[in-house]
Amino acid sequence: MAAVANTIDAALQSSEPLGRQDQTLLLFARLMEGGQEDEETVKDLGRLTKLLNDDVEASKTDPPSITSVIDGDCVDTIVCYLDMRQPDIVRGHATLCTSAYLRAAGEDGNRKLANFFHDRIRRGTYDDYIVGFCVAASIFPIVPDLTSEMFLTEGFLPSLGPLMRRKWKSRKVETACLEMLNAACMHAACREAIQKYCTEWLEEVVDQDPEDVLREMYTADPDMQMQEGSILMRRHSEQVQNLAAVVLAKLRAVQPVRPPADPSGSRIQPATTSVEDLSKMFTKMLLKKPEHSAQASIEGLAYASLQSKIKENLSKDEEVLKSIVKTLAAAPPKSPLTYGALSIFVNLTVYQPTLSEEEKRMSQLKAYANAGGKLQSDPLNDNDHVTERCKRVFEAGIVPVLVSHSKNGSLASLSLIISIIYSLSTTPALRGQLAQQGAVRLLIAAWTALPETESKARRTAAQALARILISTNPAHVFGGTRPTPQSTAIRPLASILSPDAAADTHDLLPTFEALMALTNLASTDDETRRNITRTAWADIEDLLLSSNARITTAAVELVCNIVQSPAEAISLYGDGTPQAQNRLHVLVALADAEDVATRSAAGGGLASLTGHEAVVRGIVARERGVEVVLSLCAEDREDLRHRGAVVVYNMVTAEGETGKLAREKLRAAAGVEVLMECAKKSRTAEVVEVTVQALKTLLEQT
């Protein structure tokens, strides 16, 4: 055997290059020979996978395809390495190799694989069952259409019941069978068939009572010697029960819509294992033997927690929550265990989508059509219940674990992590603590790492970031020795200023929250204001003219903070260009808007800008510019009068011809009378003082 392997090695490494078909045959010869170390087997499977991947293109210029030399025996060799009795590393490489073969071989590969499966099942030995079931479980995610066709072959599913009910149990056969069913639940038609043919015996496996096994054995032979081995051979193992429970959970969690039962029917419905029962079983397994049952428990709970009652029960069980967090912390990156645990937390924390009025009407119509009655929402999924669940999940210590997993996880896991943080950030009371525990850094890194094709996850990350930055002091998040500079938050926030082009409806909440977060950042320093202007000004300027008053107000408030930087104020509003004049025209118009909050924000912007002579000239030159400013001084609200008085003071104290012209225009527009009335109405010393100073200057200077 060693001699054969050495000969093949020498051939593969020969100085004379072998053709692709020859290399393929030599690799199959070694894989068929067997007896190699796992490392060598993995290496050969890797070489074969590369040949198959390259063959798709290579066969176009150098036919024929290497699949022409791969017969049924060769396929048998590859897929037998998918056997559950093989080491995980070998099974992993065999999965990649099988996938590459099916892609290269097309229909011929599908036919050979189907023949292999049917042949193994037809033989019916325990060994054949194990291999056949393992192959089906492994290739289901790769070629679901082919595998489901094999799976739904007439007579196959009904034959599993007698196999699982045999007196003498084979744990490996049962485990392989249940892993196949578990994988098949991803396919709707297969799930329906499992529901029809397998539910009864699955429940028997889950509900097995060890005492019943002993009683049956004693009844059959009262004189037999009860030996532990014989008992175990007649009893489903705990692992098998766990797997059966996971399959049942998937069936229960995704139930098909069925017509209501005939009320006149008298048939008694058999008792079934409820999702609540299964959930209790999973949590018990997780707490009792986490090292042995974590995978099955977590996968089962990931499906069971789709139901609101299970969500509520899990979130209220502090011990279970912390156990799931601990399991997630110890789970390898990019593993099914990681994905399952993250899915549980997504289910616990997800809020129901906010529906537009049109969507609400459509839902109501569907409810009448399906049930002939009023649409009833689940109270356990309302915002109050979800908020409480989010608080409990946060208190279980989830955030540091999410931060850790975000550094090495897959794109799928990263998307789930973002969804969890997004839900937690909905609660304002948690935002400061989220920032302290690293959520801001996580979200910025995730937004940067995700490709542009993952637009939904990127927008979700950016919106979660916006929510946290609205409610926290930027100096506490980015200041000091923290490694994340403040500027890194600007691009993610700017990316959601425009509505999502792919969405059916334009949700303005992300836009509003991004504006608020940028406003908070713009309150810090001139460098940040400059970066915001450079990155997002075009969008900000468009939003000043939004038809939504709250968006307009938020955009004006952001502008108000940006122009606190003298350089930005001059470049945007005071350089004398037509663009600057037009921007000033818009801001003055907004100071006269119908919405009070918009007038207030625009007045604040003008109070900052009129410290620059060019802006004063622009207001004076604009038709009704002076009248709009004086109308702020005549407002009923003190804060608006304060803004107006500051603008007037800045205008009357401007130097040179600009100040003289401003004073003339203000006097002509009854500015003296307006200021006198403003001083009388105001109660705050600061407002009275600036009004009196403006009035004094207007009266004393020509």
JSON list of C-alpha atoms in Angstrom, two decimals, residues 76-282:
[
{"chain": "A", "resi": 76, "resn": "ASP", "atom": "CA", "xyz": [-18.67, 6.52, -4.57]},
{"chain": "A", "resi": 77, "resn": "THR", "atom": "CA", "xyz": [-15.10, 7.17, -3.35]},
{"chain": "A", "resi": 78, "resn": "ILE", "atom": "CA", "xyz": [-15.63, 10.93, -2.91]},
{"chain": "A", "resi": 79, "resn": "VAL", "atom": "CA", "xyz": [-19.00, 10.82, -1.18]},
{"chain": "A", "resi": 80, "resn": "CYS", "atom": "CA", "xyz": [-18.03, 8.01, 1.18]},
{"chain": "A", "resi": 81, "resn": "TYR", "atom": "CA", "xyz": [-15.70, 10.50, 2.83]},
{"chain": "A", "resi": 82, "resn": "LEU", "atom": "CA", "xyz": [-18.89, 12.34, 3.91]},
{"chain": "A", "resi": 83, "resn": "ASP", "atom": "CA", "xyz": [-19.57, 9.49, 6.33]},
{"chain": "A", "resi": 84, "resn": "MET", "atom": "CA", "xyz": [-20.15, 10.74, 9.90]},
{"chain": "A", "resi": 85, "resn": "ARG", "atom": "CA", "xyz": [-17.53, 8.23, 11.07]},
{"chain": "A", "resi": 86, "resn": "GLN", "atom": "CA", "xyz": [-14.85, 10.19, 9.22]},
{"chain": "A", "resi": 87, "resn": "PRO", "atom": "CA", "xyz": [-12.99, 13.01, 11.03]},
{"chain": "A", "resi": 88, "resn": "ASP", "atom": "CA", "xyz": [-14.60, 16.45, 10.69]},
{"chain": "A", "resi": 89, "resn": "ILE", "atom": "CA", "xyz": [-11.67, 17.84, 8.70]},
{"chain": "A", "resi": 90, "resn": "VAL", "atom": "CA", "xyz": [-11.95, 15.04, 6.15]},
{"chain": "A", "resi": 91, "resn": "ARG", "atom": "CA", "xyz": [-15.74, 15.49, 5.88]},
{"chain": "A", "resi": 92, "resn": "GLY", "atom": "CA", "xyz": [-15.28, 19.23, 5.36]},
{"chain": "A", "resi": 93, "resn": "HIS", "atom": "CA", "xyz": [-12.86, 18.75, 2.45]},
{"chain": "A", "resi": 94, "resn": "ALA", "atom": "CA", "xyz": [-15.05, 15.99, 1.01]},
{"chain": "A", "resi": 95, "resn": "THR", "atom": "CA", "xyz": [-17.99, 18.42, 1.03]},
{"chain": "A", "resi": 96, "resn": "LEU", "atom": "CA", "xyz": [-15.98, 20.98, -0.94]},
{"chain": "A", "resi": 97, "resn": "CYS", "atom": "CA", "xyz": [-14.83, 18.28, -3.37]},
{"chain": "A", "resi": 98, "resn": "THR", "atom": "CA", "xyz": [-18.38, 16.99, -3.89]},
{"chain": "A", "resi": 99, "resn": "SER", "atom": "CA", "xyz": [-19.62, 20.52, -4.52]},
{"chain": "A", "resi": 100, "resn": "ALA", "atom": "CA", "xyz": [-16.86, 21.12, -7.09]},
{"chain": "A", "resi": 101, "resn": "TYR", "atom": "CA", "xyz": [-17.65, 17.82, -8.83]},
{"chain": "A", "resi": 102, "resn": "LEU", "atom": "CA", "xyz": [-21.38, 18.53, -9.09]},
{"chain": "A", "resi": 103, "resn": "ARG", "atom": "CA", "xyz": [-20.70, 21.99, -10.49]},
{"chain": "A", "resi": 104, "resn": "ALA", "atom": "CA", "xyz": [-18.27, 20.60, -13.10]},
{"chain": "A", "resi": 105, "resn": "ALA", "atom": "CA", "xyz": [-20.22, 17.48, -14.05]},
{"chain": "A", "resi": 106, "resn": "GLY", "atom": "CA", "xyz": [-23.70, 19.01, -14.33]},
{"chain": "A", "resi": 107, "resn": "GLU", "atom": "CA", "xyz": [-26.56, 16.62, -15.05]},
{"chain": "A", "resi": 108, "resn": "ASP", "atom": "CA", "xyz": [-24.26, 13.60, -15.35]},
{"chain": "A", "resi": 109, "resn": "GLY", "atom": "CA", "xyz": [-22.95, 14.25, -11.83]},
{"chain": "A", "resi": 110, "resn": "ASN", "atom": "CA", "xyz": [-26.49, 14.60, -10.49]},
{"chain": "A", "resi": 111, "resn": "ARG", "atom": "CA", "xyz": [-27.47, 11.29, -12.05]},
{"chain": "A", "resi": 112, "resn": "LYS", "atom": "CA", "xyz": [-24.46, 9.45, -10.62]},
{"chain": "A", "resi": 113, "resn": "LEU", "atom": "CA", "xyz": [-25.11, 10.87, -7.16]},
{"chain": "A", "resi": 114, "resn": "ALA", "atom": "CA", "xyz": [-28.79, 9.91, -7.26]},
{"chain": "A", "resi": 115, "resn": "ASN", "atom": "CA", "xyz": [-27.85, 6.38, -8.34]},
{"chain": "A", "resi": 116, "resn": "PHE", "atom": "CA", "xyz": [-25.41, 6.14, -5.43]},
{"chain": "A", "resi": 117, "resn": "PHE", "atom": "CA", "xyz": [-28.07, 7.20, -2.91]},
{"chain": "A", "resi": 118, "resn": "HIS", "atom": "CA", "xyz": [-30.80, 4.89, -4.19]},
{"chain": "A", "resi": 119, "resn": "ASP", "atom": "CA", "xyz": [-28.38, 1.96, -4.42]},
{"chain": "A", "resi": 120, "resn": "ARG", "atom": "CA", "xyz": [-27.28, 2.39, -0.79]},
{"chain": "A", "resi": 121, "resn": "ILE", "atom": "CA", "xyz": [-30.83, 2.66, 0.50]},
{"chain": "A", "resi": 122, "resn": "ARG", "atom": "CA", "xyz": [-31.88, -0.35, -1.55]},
{"chain": "A", "resi": 123, "resn": "ARG", "atom": "CA", "xyz": [-29.11, -2.51, -0.02]},
{"chain": "A", "resi": 124, "resn": "GLY", "atom": "CA", "xyz": [-30.51, -1.72, 3.42]},
{"chain": "A", "resi": 125, "resn": "THR", "atom": "CA", "xyz": [-27.58, -2.68, 5.66]},
{"chain": "A", "resi": 126, "resn": "TYR", "atom": "CA", "xyz": [-26.80, -0.48, 8.63]},
{"chain": "A", "resi": 127, "resn": "ASP", "atom": "CA", "xyz": [-23.53, 0.60, 7.00]},
{"chain": "A", "resi": 128, "resn": "ASP", "atom": "CA", "xyz": [-25.30, 1.53, 3.74]},
{"chain": "A", "resi": 129, "resn": "TYR", "atom": "CA", "xyz": [-27.96, 3.48, 5.61]},
{"chain": "A", "resi": 130, "resn": "ILE", "atom": "CA", "xyz": [-25.33, 5.48, 7.50]},
{"chain": "A", "resi": 131, "resn": "VAL", "atom": "CA", "xyz": [-23.42, 6.44, 4.36]},
{"chain": "A", "resi": 132, "resn": "GLY", "atom": "CA", "xyz": [-26.55, 7.19, 2.33]},
{"chain": "A", "resi": 133, "resn": "PHE", "atom": "CA", "xyz": [-28.10, 9.36, 5.04]},
{"chain": "A", "resi": 134, "resn": "CYS", "atom": "CA", "xyz": [-24.81, 11.21, 5.65]},
{"chain": "A", "resi": 135, "resn": "VAL", "atom": "CA", "xyz": [-24.39, 11.98, 1.96]},
{"chain": "A", "resi": 136, "resn": "ALA", "atom": "CA", "xyz": [-27.96, 13.31, 1.70]},
{"chain": "A", "resi": 137, "resn": "ALA", "atom": "CA", "xyz": [-27.48, 15.51, 4.79]},
{"chain": "A", "resi": 138, "resn": "SER", "atom": "CA", "xyz": [-24.19, 16.92, 3.48]},
{"chain": "A", "resi": 139, "resn": "ILE", "atom": "CA", "xyz": [-25.32, 17.76, -0.05]},
{"chain": "A", "resi": 140, "resn": "PHE", "atom": "CA", "xyz": [-28.75, 19.19, 0.83]},
{"chain": "A", "resi": 141, "resn": "PRO", "atom": "CA", "xyz": [-27.42, 22.76, 1.11]},
{"chain": "A", "resi": 142, "resn": "ILE", "atom": "CA", "xyz": [-25.32, 22.31, -2.06]},
{"chain": "A", "resi": 143, "resn": "VAL", "atom": "CA", "xyz": [-27.96, 20.91, -4.45]},
{"chain": "A", "resi": 144, "resn": "PRO", "atom": "CA", "xyz": [-31.31, 21.21, -2.66]},
{"chain": "A", "resi": 145, "resn": "ASP", "atom": "CA", "xyz": [-33.38, 20.45, -5.78]},
{"chain": "A", "resi": 146, "resn": "LEU", "atom": "CA", "xyz": [-31.53, 17.22, -6.54]},
{"chain": "A", "resi": 147, "resn": "THR", "atom": "CA", "xyz": [-31.49, 16.08, -2.91]},
{"chain": "A", "resi": 148, "resn": "SER", "atom": "CA", "xyz": [-35.15, 16.88, -2.34]},
{"chain": "A", "resi": 149, "resn": "GLU", "atom": "CA", "xyz": [-36.02, 14.83, -5.44]},
{"chain": "A", "resi": 150, "resn": "MET", "atom": "CA", "xyz": [-34.07, 11.88, -3.99]},
{"chain": "A", "resi": 151, "resn": "PHE", "atom": "CA", "xyz": [-35.62, 12.49, -0.58]},
{"chain": "A", "resi": 152, "resn": "LEU", "atom": "CA", "xyz": [-39.17, 12.55, -1.90]},
{"chain": "A", "resi": 153, "resn": "THR", "atom": "CA", "xyz": [-38.80, 9.30, -3.84]},
{"chain": "A", "resi": 154, "resn": "GLU", "atom": "CA", "xyz": [-41.98, 7.26, -3.35]},
{"chain": "A", "resi": 155, "resn": "GLY", "atom": "CA", "xyz": [-41.72, 4.93, -0.36]},
{"chain": "A", "resi": 156, "resn": "PHE", "atom": "CA", "xyz": [-38.50, 6.38, 1.06]},
{"chain": "A", "resi": 157, "resn": "LEU", "atom": "CA", "xyz": [-39.87, 8.46, 3.94]},
{"chain": "A", "resi": 158, "resn": "PRO", "atom": "CA", "xyz": [-42.46, 5.88, 5.05]},
{"chain": "A", "resi": 159, "resn": "SER", "atom": "CA", "xyz": [-39.63, 3.33, 5.30]},
{"chain": "A", "resi": 160, "resn": "LEU", "atom": "CA", "xyz": [-37.85, 5.38, 7.98]},
{"chain": "A", "resi": 161, "resn": "GLY", "atom": "CA", "xyz": [-40.50, 4.70, 10.63]},
{"chain": "A", "resi": 162, "resn": "PRO", "atom": "CA", "xyz": [-39.93, 0.93, 10.79]},
{"chain": "A", "resi": 163, "resn": "LEU", "atom": "CA", "xyz": [-36.17, 1.54, 10.72]},
{"chain": "A", "resi": 164, "resn": "MET", "atom": "CA", "xyz": [-36.30, 3.87, 13.74]},
{"chain": "A", "resi": 165, "resn": "ARG", "atom": "CA", "xyz": [-38.71, 1.55, 15.58]},
{"chain": "A", "resi": 166, "resn": "ARG", "atom": "CA", "xyz": [-36.52, -1.53, 15.36]},
{"chain": "A", "resi": 167, "resn": "LYS", "atom": "CA", "xyz": [-36.09, -3.30, 18.66]},
{"chain": "A", "resi": 168, "resn": "TRP", "atom": "CA", "xyz": [-32.30, -3.23, 18.47]},
{"chain": "A", "resi": 169, "resn": "LYS", "atom": "CA", "xyz": [-31.12, 0.33, 18.00]},
{"chain": "A", "resi": 170, "resn": "SER", "atom": "CA", "xyz": [-28.14, 1.53, 15.99]},
{"chain": "A", "resi": 171, "resn": "ARG", "atom": "CA", "xyz": [-27.22, 4.92, 17.33]},
{"chain": "A", "resi": 172, "resn": "LYS", "atom": "CA", "xyz": [-25.19, 5.79, 14.25]},
{"chain": "A", "resi": 173, "resn": "VAL", "atom": "CA", "xyz": [-28.01, 4.87, 11.87]},
{"chain": "A", "resi": 174, "resn": "GLU", "atom": "CA", "xyz": [-30.52, 6.84, 13.94]},
{"chain": "A", "resi": 175, "resn": "THR", "atom": "CA", "xyz": [-28.18, 9.83, 14.22]},
{"chain": "A", "resi": 176, "resn": "ALA", "atom": "CA", "xyz": [-27.45, 9.83, 10.48]},
{"chain": "A", "resi": 177, "resn": "CYS", "atom": "CA", "xyz": [-31.15, 9.53, 9.68]},
{"chain": "A", "resi": 178, "resn": "LEU", "atom": "CA", "xyz": [-32.10, 12.45, 11.95]},
{"chain": "A", "resi": 179, "resn": "GLU", "atom": "CA", "xyz": [-29.28, 14.63, 10.64]},
{"chain": "A", "resi": 180, "resn": "MET", "atom": "CA", "xyz": [-30.66, 14.02, 7.15]},
{"chain": "A", "resi": 181, "resn": "LEU", "atom": "CA", "xyz": [-34.18, 14.99, 8.26]},
{"chain": "A", "resi": 182, "resn": "ASN", "atom": "CA", "xyz": [-32.75, 18.03, 10.01]},
{"chain": "A", "resi": 183, "resn": "ALA", "atom": "CA", "xyz": [-31.06, 19.19, 6.80]},
{"chain": "A", "resi": 184, "resn": "ALA", "atom": "CA", "xyz": [-34.18, 18.41, 4.74]},
{"chain": "A", "resi": 185, "resn": "CYS", "atom": "CA", "xyz": [-36.30, 20.79, 6.83]},
{"chain": "A", "resi": 186, "resn": "MET", "atom": "CA", "xyz": [-34.76, 23.67, 4.87]},
{"chain": "A", "resi": 187, "resn": "HIS", "atom": "CA", "xyz": [-36.93, 22.61, 1.89]},
{"chain": "A", "resi": 188, "resn": "ALA", "atom": "CA", "xyz": [-40.66, 23.35, 2.07]},
{"chain": "A", "resi": 189, "resn": "ALA", "atom": "CA", "xyz": [-41.85, 20.24, 0.21]},
{"chain": "A", "resi": 190, "resn": "CYS", "atom": "CA", "xyz": [-39.55, 17.99, 2.25]},
{"chain": "A", "resi": 191, "resn": "ARG", "atom": "CA", "xyz": [-40.73, 19.62, 5.45]},
{"chain": "A", "resi": 192, "resn": "GLU", "atom": "CA", "xyz": [-44.35, 18.88, 4.50]},
{"chain": "A", "resi": 193, "resn": "ALA", "atom": "CA", "xyz": [-43.46, 15.25, 3.76]},
{"chain": "A", "resi": 194, "resn": "ILE", "atom": "CA", "xyz": [-41.60, 14.84, 7.06]},
{"chain": "A", "resi": 195, "resn": "GLN", "atom": "CA", "xyz": [-44.61, 16.32, 8.83]},
{"chain": "A", "resi": 196, "resn": "LYS", "atom": "CA", "xyz": [-46.83, 13.73, 7.13]},
{"chain": "A", "resi": 197, "resn": "TYR", "atom": "CA", "xyz": [-44.73, 10.57, 7.41]},
{"chain": "A", "resi": 198, "resn": "CYS", "atom": "CA", "xyz": [-42.33, 11.07, 10.32]},
{"chain": "A", "resi": 199, "resn": "THR", "atom": "CA", "xyz": [-44.00, 13.16, 13.03]},
{"chain": "A", "resi": 200, "resn": "GLU", "atom": "CA", "xyz": [-45.50, 10.19, 14.86]},
{"chain": "A", "resi": 201, "resn": "TRP", "atom": "CA", "xyz": [-42.27, 8.28, 15.32]},
{"chain": "A", "resi": 202, "resn": "LEU", "atom": "CA", "xyz": [-40.27, 11.48, 15.97]},
{"chain": "A", "resi": 203, "resn": "GLU", "atom": "CA", "xyz": [-42.57, 12.15, 18.92]},
{"chain": "A", "resi": 204, "resn": "GLU", "atom": "CA", "xyz": [-42.11, 8.58, 20.10]},
{"chain": "A", "resi": 205, "resn": "VAL", "atom": "CA", "xyz": [-38.34, 9.09, 20.11]},
{"chain": "A", "resi": 206, "resn": "VAL", "atom": "CA", "xyz": [-38.59, 12.38, 22.00]},
{"chain": "A", "resi": 207, "resn": "ASP", "atom": "CA", "xyz": [-41.10, 11.05, 24.53]},
{"chain": "A", "resi": 208, "resn": "GLN", "atom": "CA", "xyz": [-39.33, 7.72, 25.15]},
{"chain": "A", "resi": 209, "resn": "ASP", "atom": "CA", "xyz": [-39.52, 6.68, 28.79]},
{"chain": "A", "resi": 210, "resn": "PRO", "atom": "CA", "xyz": [-36.56, 4.45, 29.83]},
{"chain": "A", "resi": 211, "resn": "GLU", "atom": "CA", "xyz": [-38.82, 2.65, 32.31]},
{"chain": "A", "resi": 212, "resn": "ASP", "atom": "CA", "xyz": [-41.12, 1.59, 29.46]},
{"chain": "A", "resi": 213, "resn": "VAL", "atom": "CA", "xyz": [-38.16, -0.07, 27.76]},
{"chain": "A", "resi": 214, "resn": "LEU", "atom": "CA", "xyz": [-37.40, -2.06, 30.89]},
{"chain": "A", "resi": 215, "resn": "ARG", "atom": "CA", "xyz": [-41.04, -3.09, 31.33]},
{"chain": "A", "resi": 216, "resn": "GLU", "atom": "CA", "xyz": [-41.29, -4.27, 27.71]},
{"chain": "A", "resi": 217, "resn": "MET", "atom": "CA", "xyz": [-38.12, -6.34, 28.07]},
{"chain": "A", "resi": 218, "resn": "TYR", "atom": "CA", "xyz": [-39.32, -7.89, 31.34]},
{"chain": "A", "resi": 219, "resn": "THR", "atom": "CA", "xyz": [-42.78, -8.65, 29.93]},
{"chain": "A", "resi": 220, "resn": "ALA", "atom": "CA", "xyz": [-41.26, -10.40, 26.91]},
{"chain": "A", "resi": 221, "resn": "ASP", "atom": "CA", "xyz": [-38.88, -12.50, 29.06]},
{"chain": "A", "resi": 222, "resn": "PRO", "atom": "CA", "xyz": [-39.39, -12.36, 32.86]},
{"chain": "A", "resi": 223, "resn": "ASP", "atom": "CA", "xyz": [-36.38, -14.62, 33.47]},
{"chain": "A", "resi": 224, "resn": "MET", "atom": "CA", "xyz": [-33.85, -12.68, 31.39]},
{"chain": "A", "resi": 225, "resn": "GLN", "atom": "CA", "xyz": [-30.81, -11.15, 33.03]},
{"chain": "A", "resi": 226, "resn": "MET", "atom": "CA", "xyz": [-31.02, -7.37, 32.74]},
{"chain": "A", "resi": 227, "resn": "GLN", "atom": "CA", "xyz": [-27.65, -6.24, 31.39]},
{"chain": "A", "resi": 228, "resn": "GLU", "atom": "CA", "xyz": [-26.79, -2.60, 30.77]},
{"chain": "A", "resi": 229, "resn": "GLY", "atom": "CA", "xyz": [-25.64, -3.30, 27.21]},
{"chain": "A", "resi": 230, "resn": "SER", "atom": "CA", "xyz": [-28.88, -4.94, 26.16]},
{"chain": "A", "resi": 231, "resn": "ILE", "atom": "CA", "xyz": [-30.91, -2.11, 27.69]},
{"chain": "A", "resi": 232, "resn": "LEU", "atom": "CA", "xyz": [-28.90, 0.54, 25.88]},
{"chain": "A", "resi": 233, "resn": "MET", "atom": "CA", "xyz": [-29.28, -1.30, 22.58]},
{"chain": "A", "resi": 234, "resn": "ARG", "atom": "CA", "xyz": [-33.08, -1.07, 22.90]},
{"chain": "A", "resi": 235, "resn": "ARG", "atom": "CA", "xyz": [-33.18, 2.55, 24.02]},
{"chain": "A", "resi": 236, "resn": "HIS", "atom": "CA", "xyz": [-32.83, 5.70, 21.93]},
{"chain": "A", "resi": 237, "resn": "SER", "atom": "CA", "xyz": [-29.73, 7.56, 23.03]},
{"chain": "A", "resi": 238, "resn": "GLU", "atom": "CA", "xyz": [-29.96, 11.05, 24.48]},
{"chain": "A", "resi": 239, "resn": "GLN", "atom": "CA", "xyz": [-28.23, 12.46, 21.38]},
{"chain": "A", "resi": 240, "resn": "VAL", "atom": "CA", "xyz": [-30.84, 10.82, 19.16]},
{"chain": "A", "resi": 241, "resn": "GLN", "atom": "CA", "xyz": [-33.66, 12.24, 21.30]},
{"chain": "A", "resi": 242, "resn": "ASN", "atom": "CA", "xyz": [-32.08, 15.68, 21.09]},
{"chain": "A", "resi": 243, "resn": "LEU", "atom": "CA", "xyz": [-31.84, 15.52, 17.31]},
{"chain": "A", "resi": 244, "resn": "ALA", "atom": "CA", "xyz": [-35.44, 14.32, 17.01]},
{"chain": "A", "resi": 245, "resn": "ALA", "atom": "CA", "xyz": [-36.51, 17.25, 19.16]},
{"chain": "A", "resi": 246, "resn": "VAL", "atom": "CA", "xyz": [-34.68, 19.68, 16.86]},
{"chain": "A", "resi": 247, "resn": "VAL", "atom": "CA", "xyz": [-36.48, 18.28, 13.80]},
{"chain": "A", "resi": 248, "resn": "LEU", "atom": "CA", "xyz": [-39.83, 18.56, 15.59]},
{"chain": "A", "resi": 249, "resn": "ALA", "atom": "CA", "xyz": [-39.03, 22.15, 16.58]},
{"chain": "A", "resi": 250, "resn": "LYS", "atom": "CA", "xyz": [-38.42, 23.05, 12.94]},
{"chain": "A", "resi": 251, "resn": "LEU", "atom": "CA", "xyz": [-41.71, 21.44, 11.95]},
{"chain": "A", "resi": 252, "resn": "ARG", "atom": "CA", "xyz": [-43.64, 23.19, 14.70]},
{"chain": "A", "resi": 253, "resn": "ALA", "atom": "CA", "xyz": [-41.99, 26.58, 14.14]},
{"chain": "A", "resi": 254, "resn": "VAL", "atom": "CA", "xyz": [-42.79, 26.67, 10.42]},
{"chain": "A", "resi": 255, "resn": "GLN", "atom": "CA", "xyz": [-46.24, 25.15, 10.30]},
{"chain": "A", "resi": 256, "resn": "PRO", "atom": "CA", "xyz": [-48.06, 25.24, 6.93]},
{"chain": "A", "resi": 257, "resn": "VAL", "atom": "CA", "xyz": [-51.39, 27.06, 6.76]},
{"chain": "A", "resi": 258, "resn": "ARG", "atom": "CA", "xyz": [-54.12, 24.46, 7.07]},
{"chain": "A", "resi": 259, "resn": "PRO", "atom": "CA", "xyz": [-57.89, 24.79, 6.68]},
{"chain": "A", "resi": 260, "resn": "PRO", "atom": "CA", "xyz": [-59.83, 24.82, 9.96]},
{"chain": "A", "resi": 261, "resn": "ALA", "atom": "CA", "xyz": [-60.96, 21.44, 11.25]},
{"chain": "A", "resi": 262, "resn": "ASP", "atom": "CA", "xyz": [-64.49, 20.33, 10.60]},
{"chain": "A", "resi": 263, "resn": "PRO", "atom": "CA", "xyz": [-66.41, 21.14, 13.82]},
{"chain": "A", "resi": 264, "resn": "SER", "atom": "CA", "xyz": [-68.80, 18.27, 13.17]},
{"chain": "A", "resi": 265, "resn": "GLY", "atom": "CA", "xyz": [-65.98, 15.74, 13.08]},
{"chain": "A", "resi": 266, "resn": "SER", "atom": "CA", "xyz": [-65.67, 13.48, 16.09]},
{"chain": "A", "resi": 267, "resn": "ARG", "atom": "CA", "xyz": [-62.20, 12.15, 15.51]},
{"chain": "A", "resi": 268, "resn": "ILE", "atom": "CA", "xyz": [-59.97, 12.62, 18.54]},
{"chain": "A", "resi": 269, "resn": "GLN", "atom": "CA", "xyz": [-56.71, 14.38, 17.67]},
{"chain": "A", "resi": 270, "resn": "PRO", "atom": "CA", "xyz": [-53.59, 12.62, 18.98]},
{"chain": "A", "resi": 271, "resn": "ALA", "atom": "CA", "xyz": [-51.51, 14.37, 21.57]},
{"chain": "A", "resi": 272, "resn": "THR", "atom": "CA", "xyz": [-48.52, 16.17, 20.15]},
{"chain": "A", "resi": 273, "resn": "THR", "atom": "CA", "xyz": [-45.33, 17.48, 21.64]},
{"chain": "A", "resi": 274, "resn": "SER", "atom": "CA", "xyz": [-45.72, 21.26, 21.76]},
{"chain": "A", "resi": 275, "resn": "VAL", "atom": "CA", "xyz": [-43.01, 23.81, 20.99]},
{"chain": "A", "resi": 276, "resn": "GLU", "atom": "CA", "xyz": [-43.13, 24.80, 24.66]},
{"chain": "A", "resi": 277, "resn": "ASP", "atom": "CA", "xyz": [-42.34, 21.21, 25.66]},
{"chain": "A", "resi": 278, "resn": "LEU", "atom": "CA", "xyz": [-39.50, 21.05, 23.17]},
{"chain": "A", "resi": 279, "resn": "SER", "atom": "CA", "xyz": [-38.14, 24.38, 24.35]},
{"chain": "A", "resi": 280, "resn": "LYS", "atom": "CA", "xyz": [-38.06, 23.16, 27.94]},
{"chain": "A", "resi": 281, "resn": "MET", "atom": "CA", "xyz": [-36.24, 20.05, 26.76]},
{"chain": "A", "resi": 282, "resn": "PHE", "atom": "CA", "xyz": [-33.62, 22.15, 24.93]}
]
